[in-house]
Coordinates of C-alpha atoms in Angstrom, one line a residue:
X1 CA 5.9 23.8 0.4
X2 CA 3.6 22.1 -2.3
X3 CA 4.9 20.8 -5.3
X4 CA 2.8 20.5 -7.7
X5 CA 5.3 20.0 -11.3
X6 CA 6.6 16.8 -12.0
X7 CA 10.2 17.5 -12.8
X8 CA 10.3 18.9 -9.3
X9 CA 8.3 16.0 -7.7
X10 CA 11.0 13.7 -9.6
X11 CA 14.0 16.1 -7.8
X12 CA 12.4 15.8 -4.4
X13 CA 11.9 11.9 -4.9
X14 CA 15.5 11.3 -5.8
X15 CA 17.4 13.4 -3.2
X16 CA 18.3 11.6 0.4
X17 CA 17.9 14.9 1.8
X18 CA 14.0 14.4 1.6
X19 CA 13.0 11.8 4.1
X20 CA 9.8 10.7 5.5
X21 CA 8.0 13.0 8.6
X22 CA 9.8 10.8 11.8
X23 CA 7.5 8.7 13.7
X24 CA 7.5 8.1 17.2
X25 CA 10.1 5.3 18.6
X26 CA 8.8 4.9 22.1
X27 CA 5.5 3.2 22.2
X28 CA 5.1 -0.2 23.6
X29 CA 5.4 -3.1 21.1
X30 CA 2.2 -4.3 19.7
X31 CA 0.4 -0.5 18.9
X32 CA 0.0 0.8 16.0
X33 CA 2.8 3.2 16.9
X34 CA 5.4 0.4 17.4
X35 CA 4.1 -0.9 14.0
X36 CA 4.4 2.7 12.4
X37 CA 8.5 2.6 14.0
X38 CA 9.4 -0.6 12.6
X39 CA 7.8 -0.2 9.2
X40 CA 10.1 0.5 6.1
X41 CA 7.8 3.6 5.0
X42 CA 8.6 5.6 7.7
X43 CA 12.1 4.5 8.0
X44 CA 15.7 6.1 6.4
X45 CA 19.3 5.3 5.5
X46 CA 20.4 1.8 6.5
X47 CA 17.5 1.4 8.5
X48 CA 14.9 1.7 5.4
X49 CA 16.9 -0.4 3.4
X50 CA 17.4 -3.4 5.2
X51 CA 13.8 -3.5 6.3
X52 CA 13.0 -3.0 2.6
X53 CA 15.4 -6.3 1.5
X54 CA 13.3 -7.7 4.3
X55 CA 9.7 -6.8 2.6
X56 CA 11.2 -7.8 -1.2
X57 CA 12.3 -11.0 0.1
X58 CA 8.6 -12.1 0.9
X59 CA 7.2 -10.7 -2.5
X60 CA 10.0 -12.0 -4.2
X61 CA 7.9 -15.8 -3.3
X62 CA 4.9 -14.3 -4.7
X63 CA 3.2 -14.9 -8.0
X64 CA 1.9 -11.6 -9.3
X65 CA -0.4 -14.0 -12.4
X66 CA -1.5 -16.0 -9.1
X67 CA -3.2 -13.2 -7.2
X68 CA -4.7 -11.6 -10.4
X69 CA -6.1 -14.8 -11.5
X70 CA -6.8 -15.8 -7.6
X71 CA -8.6 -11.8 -7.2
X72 CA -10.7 -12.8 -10.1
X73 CA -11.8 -16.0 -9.2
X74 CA -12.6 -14.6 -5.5
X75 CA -14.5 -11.7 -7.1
X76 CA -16.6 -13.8 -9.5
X77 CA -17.7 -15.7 -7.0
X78 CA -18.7 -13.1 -4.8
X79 CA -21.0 -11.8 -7.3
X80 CA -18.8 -8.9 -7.4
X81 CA -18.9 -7.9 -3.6
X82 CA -15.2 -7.1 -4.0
X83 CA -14.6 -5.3 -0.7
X84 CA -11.8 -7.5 1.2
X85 CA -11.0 -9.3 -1.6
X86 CA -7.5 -7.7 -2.1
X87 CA -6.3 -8.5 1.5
X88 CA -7.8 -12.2 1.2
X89 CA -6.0 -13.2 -2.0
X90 CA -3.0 -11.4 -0.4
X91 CA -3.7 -13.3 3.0
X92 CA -3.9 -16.4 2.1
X93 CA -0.9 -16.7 -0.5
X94 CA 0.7 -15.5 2.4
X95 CA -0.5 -18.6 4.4
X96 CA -2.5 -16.9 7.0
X97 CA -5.5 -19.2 7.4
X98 CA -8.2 -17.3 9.1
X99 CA -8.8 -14.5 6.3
X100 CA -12.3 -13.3 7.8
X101 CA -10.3 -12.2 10.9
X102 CA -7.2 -10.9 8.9
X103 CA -9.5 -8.2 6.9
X104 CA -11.3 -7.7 9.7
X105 CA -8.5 -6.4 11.7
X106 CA -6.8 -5.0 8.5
X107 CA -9.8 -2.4 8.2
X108 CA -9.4 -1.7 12.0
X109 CA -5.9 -1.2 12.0
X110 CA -5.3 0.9 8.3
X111 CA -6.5 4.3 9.0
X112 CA -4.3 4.9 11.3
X113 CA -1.6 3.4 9.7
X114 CA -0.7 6.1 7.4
X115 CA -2.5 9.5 9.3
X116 CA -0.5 8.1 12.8
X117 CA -3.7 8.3 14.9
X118 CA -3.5 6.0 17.8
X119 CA -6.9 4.4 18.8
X120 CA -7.3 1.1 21.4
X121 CA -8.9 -0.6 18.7
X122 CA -6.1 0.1 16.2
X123 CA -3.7 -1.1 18.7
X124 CA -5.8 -3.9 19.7
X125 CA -5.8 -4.7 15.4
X126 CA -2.0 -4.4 15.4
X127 CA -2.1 -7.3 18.3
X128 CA -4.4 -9.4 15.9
X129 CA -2.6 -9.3 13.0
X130 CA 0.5 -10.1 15.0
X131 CA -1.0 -13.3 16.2
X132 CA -2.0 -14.5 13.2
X133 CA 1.3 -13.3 11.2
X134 CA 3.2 -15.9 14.7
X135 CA 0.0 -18.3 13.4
X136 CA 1.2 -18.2 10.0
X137 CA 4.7 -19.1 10.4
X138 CA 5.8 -15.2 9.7
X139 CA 7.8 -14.1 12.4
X140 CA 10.7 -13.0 11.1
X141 CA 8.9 -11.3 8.5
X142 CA 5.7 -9.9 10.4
X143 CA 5.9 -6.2 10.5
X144 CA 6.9 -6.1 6.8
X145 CA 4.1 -8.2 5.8
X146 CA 1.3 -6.4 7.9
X147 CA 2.5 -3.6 6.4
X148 CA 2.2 -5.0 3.0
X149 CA -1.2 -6.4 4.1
X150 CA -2.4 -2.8 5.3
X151 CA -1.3 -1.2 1.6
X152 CA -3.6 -4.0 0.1
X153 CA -6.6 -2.4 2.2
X154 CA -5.7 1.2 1.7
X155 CA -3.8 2.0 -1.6
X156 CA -5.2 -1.1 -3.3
X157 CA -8.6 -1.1 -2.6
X158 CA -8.7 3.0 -3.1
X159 CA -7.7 1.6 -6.9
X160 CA -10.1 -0.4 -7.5
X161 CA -12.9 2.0 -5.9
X162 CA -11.8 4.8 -7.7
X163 CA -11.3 3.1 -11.3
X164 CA -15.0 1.3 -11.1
X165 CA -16.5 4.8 -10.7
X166 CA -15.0 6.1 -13.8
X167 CA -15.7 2.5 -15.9
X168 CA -16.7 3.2 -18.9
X169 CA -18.3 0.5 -21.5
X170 CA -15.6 -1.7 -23.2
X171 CA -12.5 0.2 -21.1
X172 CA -9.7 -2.2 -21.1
X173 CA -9.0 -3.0 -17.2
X174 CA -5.6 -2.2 -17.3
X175 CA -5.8 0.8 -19.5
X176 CA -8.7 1.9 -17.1
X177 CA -6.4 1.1 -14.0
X178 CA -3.4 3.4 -15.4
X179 CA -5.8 6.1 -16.4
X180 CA -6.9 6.6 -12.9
X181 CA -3.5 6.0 -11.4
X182 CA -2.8 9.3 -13.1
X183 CA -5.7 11.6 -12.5
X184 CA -7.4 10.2 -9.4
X185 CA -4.4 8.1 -7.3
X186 CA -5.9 6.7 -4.2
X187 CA -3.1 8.7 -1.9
X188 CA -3.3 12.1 -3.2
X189 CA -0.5 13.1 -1.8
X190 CA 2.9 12.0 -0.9
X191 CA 4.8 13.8 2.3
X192 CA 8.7 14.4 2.8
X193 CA 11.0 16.4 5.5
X194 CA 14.0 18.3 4.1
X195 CA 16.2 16.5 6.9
X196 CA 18.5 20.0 7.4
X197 CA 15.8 22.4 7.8
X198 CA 12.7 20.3 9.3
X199 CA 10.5 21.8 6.9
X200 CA 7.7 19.7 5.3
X201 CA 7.5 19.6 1.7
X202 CA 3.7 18.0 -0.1
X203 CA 3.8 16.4 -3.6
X204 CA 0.2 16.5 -4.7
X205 CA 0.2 13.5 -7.4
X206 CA -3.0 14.6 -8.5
X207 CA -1.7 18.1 -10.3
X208 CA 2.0 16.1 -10.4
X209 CA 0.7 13.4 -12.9
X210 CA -1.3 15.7 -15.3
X211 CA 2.3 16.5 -16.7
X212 CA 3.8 14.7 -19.3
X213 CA 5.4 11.4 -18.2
X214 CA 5.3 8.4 -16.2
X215 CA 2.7 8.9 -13.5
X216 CA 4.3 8.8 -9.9
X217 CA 1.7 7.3 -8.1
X218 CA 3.9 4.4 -7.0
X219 CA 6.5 6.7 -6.3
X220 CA 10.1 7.4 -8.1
X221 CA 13.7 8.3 -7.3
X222 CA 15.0 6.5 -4.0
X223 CA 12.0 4.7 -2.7
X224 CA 9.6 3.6 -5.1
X225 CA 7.0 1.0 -4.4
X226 CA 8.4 -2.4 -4.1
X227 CA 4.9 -4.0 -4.5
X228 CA 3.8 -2.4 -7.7
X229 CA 3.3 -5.4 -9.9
X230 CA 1.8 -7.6 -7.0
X231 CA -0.6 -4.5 -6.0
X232 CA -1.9 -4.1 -10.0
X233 CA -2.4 -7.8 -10.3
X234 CA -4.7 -7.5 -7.2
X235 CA -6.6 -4.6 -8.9
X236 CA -6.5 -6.1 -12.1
X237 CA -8.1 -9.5 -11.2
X238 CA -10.9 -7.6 -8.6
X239 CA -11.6 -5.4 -11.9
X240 CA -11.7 -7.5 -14.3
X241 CA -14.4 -9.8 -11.9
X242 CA -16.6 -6.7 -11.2
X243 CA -16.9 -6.0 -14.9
X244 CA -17.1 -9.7 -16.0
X245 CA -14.0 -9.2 -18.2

């Protein structure tokens, strides 16, 4: 089933009966399957909850002003070469010291991350961005935070990309940013399982958010995005650099 109407989008997003499509829980630790079984995304009930407590802890220490101003700065000076810059800014307030290597095995590790294809060089990624989580103090805390890091690289980055095509002359960044958020979200669609029947039901965000009301491009109802200020601050600063605002 698609849904394509926000009030039934909102009904979906609020019921517990709607879960995230089950990922496999048998893959060795370290792939990008492990990765996909530990992750709060793909996770439900107690599970997703305490995993999610886990992930709001570590952006609970973050400064959202920081990373926009820090995106900016990074930006600017790379003469608007802005590819990367998300998942350094987010890297390094993290304390992860070798960024080059983080985004480098961010971009290896991402495409899989959501579509669940399983590559050696995904799985290899996942190993890398363990090492340097261990590297950065962030054991405890690793899976949530690669996670996080991977969103910066997909979701983030898909923002940015998608709002500089439409710029227009004197468009306020974050007016620009929340215009495209609602007619051309970088995830297009959002997927849940009715737990009691098994069947798949699509929200296409895209036809969801022409309706009126709050776009749901960060999600609604029981699992919204617990990084939405941190991930518009990131979009925000890389914007505002590109555009020299």
């Amino acid at each position: 089933m698609v849904i394509t109407h926000r009030a039934e989008a909102l009904a979906v997003l609020a019921d517990t009966r709607y879960i995230p499509p089950p990922v496999r829980q048998d893959a060795p630790e370290g792939t990008l399957a492990w990765l996909r079984s530990h992750a709060s995304r793909f996770s439900t009930g107690e599970v997703h909850a305490r995993r999610r407590r886990l992930l709001e802890e570590s952006l609970d220490a973050l400064d959202p002003d920081a990373l926009r101003d820090a995106a900016r700065k990074l930006t600017l000076e790379r003469d608007g070469r802005w590819e990367g810059v998300p998942v350094t800014v987010l890297g390094h307030a993290l304390g992860v010291r070798d960024t080059g290597r983080l985004v480098e095995a961010v971009r290896a590790a991402a495409p899989g991350y959501l579509s669940g294809e399983e590559t050696p060089e995904a799985d290899a990624a996942v190993r890398d961005l363990l090492t340097l989580a261990a590297d950065a103090g962030l054991v405890r805390s690793s899976v949530a935070l690669i996670t996080l890091l991977l969103q910066a690289h997909d979701a983030t980055e898909g923002l940015v990309r998608n709002a500089l095509r439409q710029a227009g002359p004197g468009d306020a960044v974050a007016r620009l940013l929340e215009r495209t958020l609602r007619l051309d979200p970088p995830l297009k669609v959002t997927r849940r399982m009715d737990r009691e029947t098994g069947a798949e039901v699509r929200i296409d965000l895209g036809q969801v958010n022409r309706d009126a009301g709050a776009h749901l491009t960060f999600g609604a109802g029981v699992r919204p995005c617990p990084a939405r200020r941190h991930a518009m601050a990131l979009a925000e600063g890389v914007v505002a650099g590109v555009l020299g605002r």
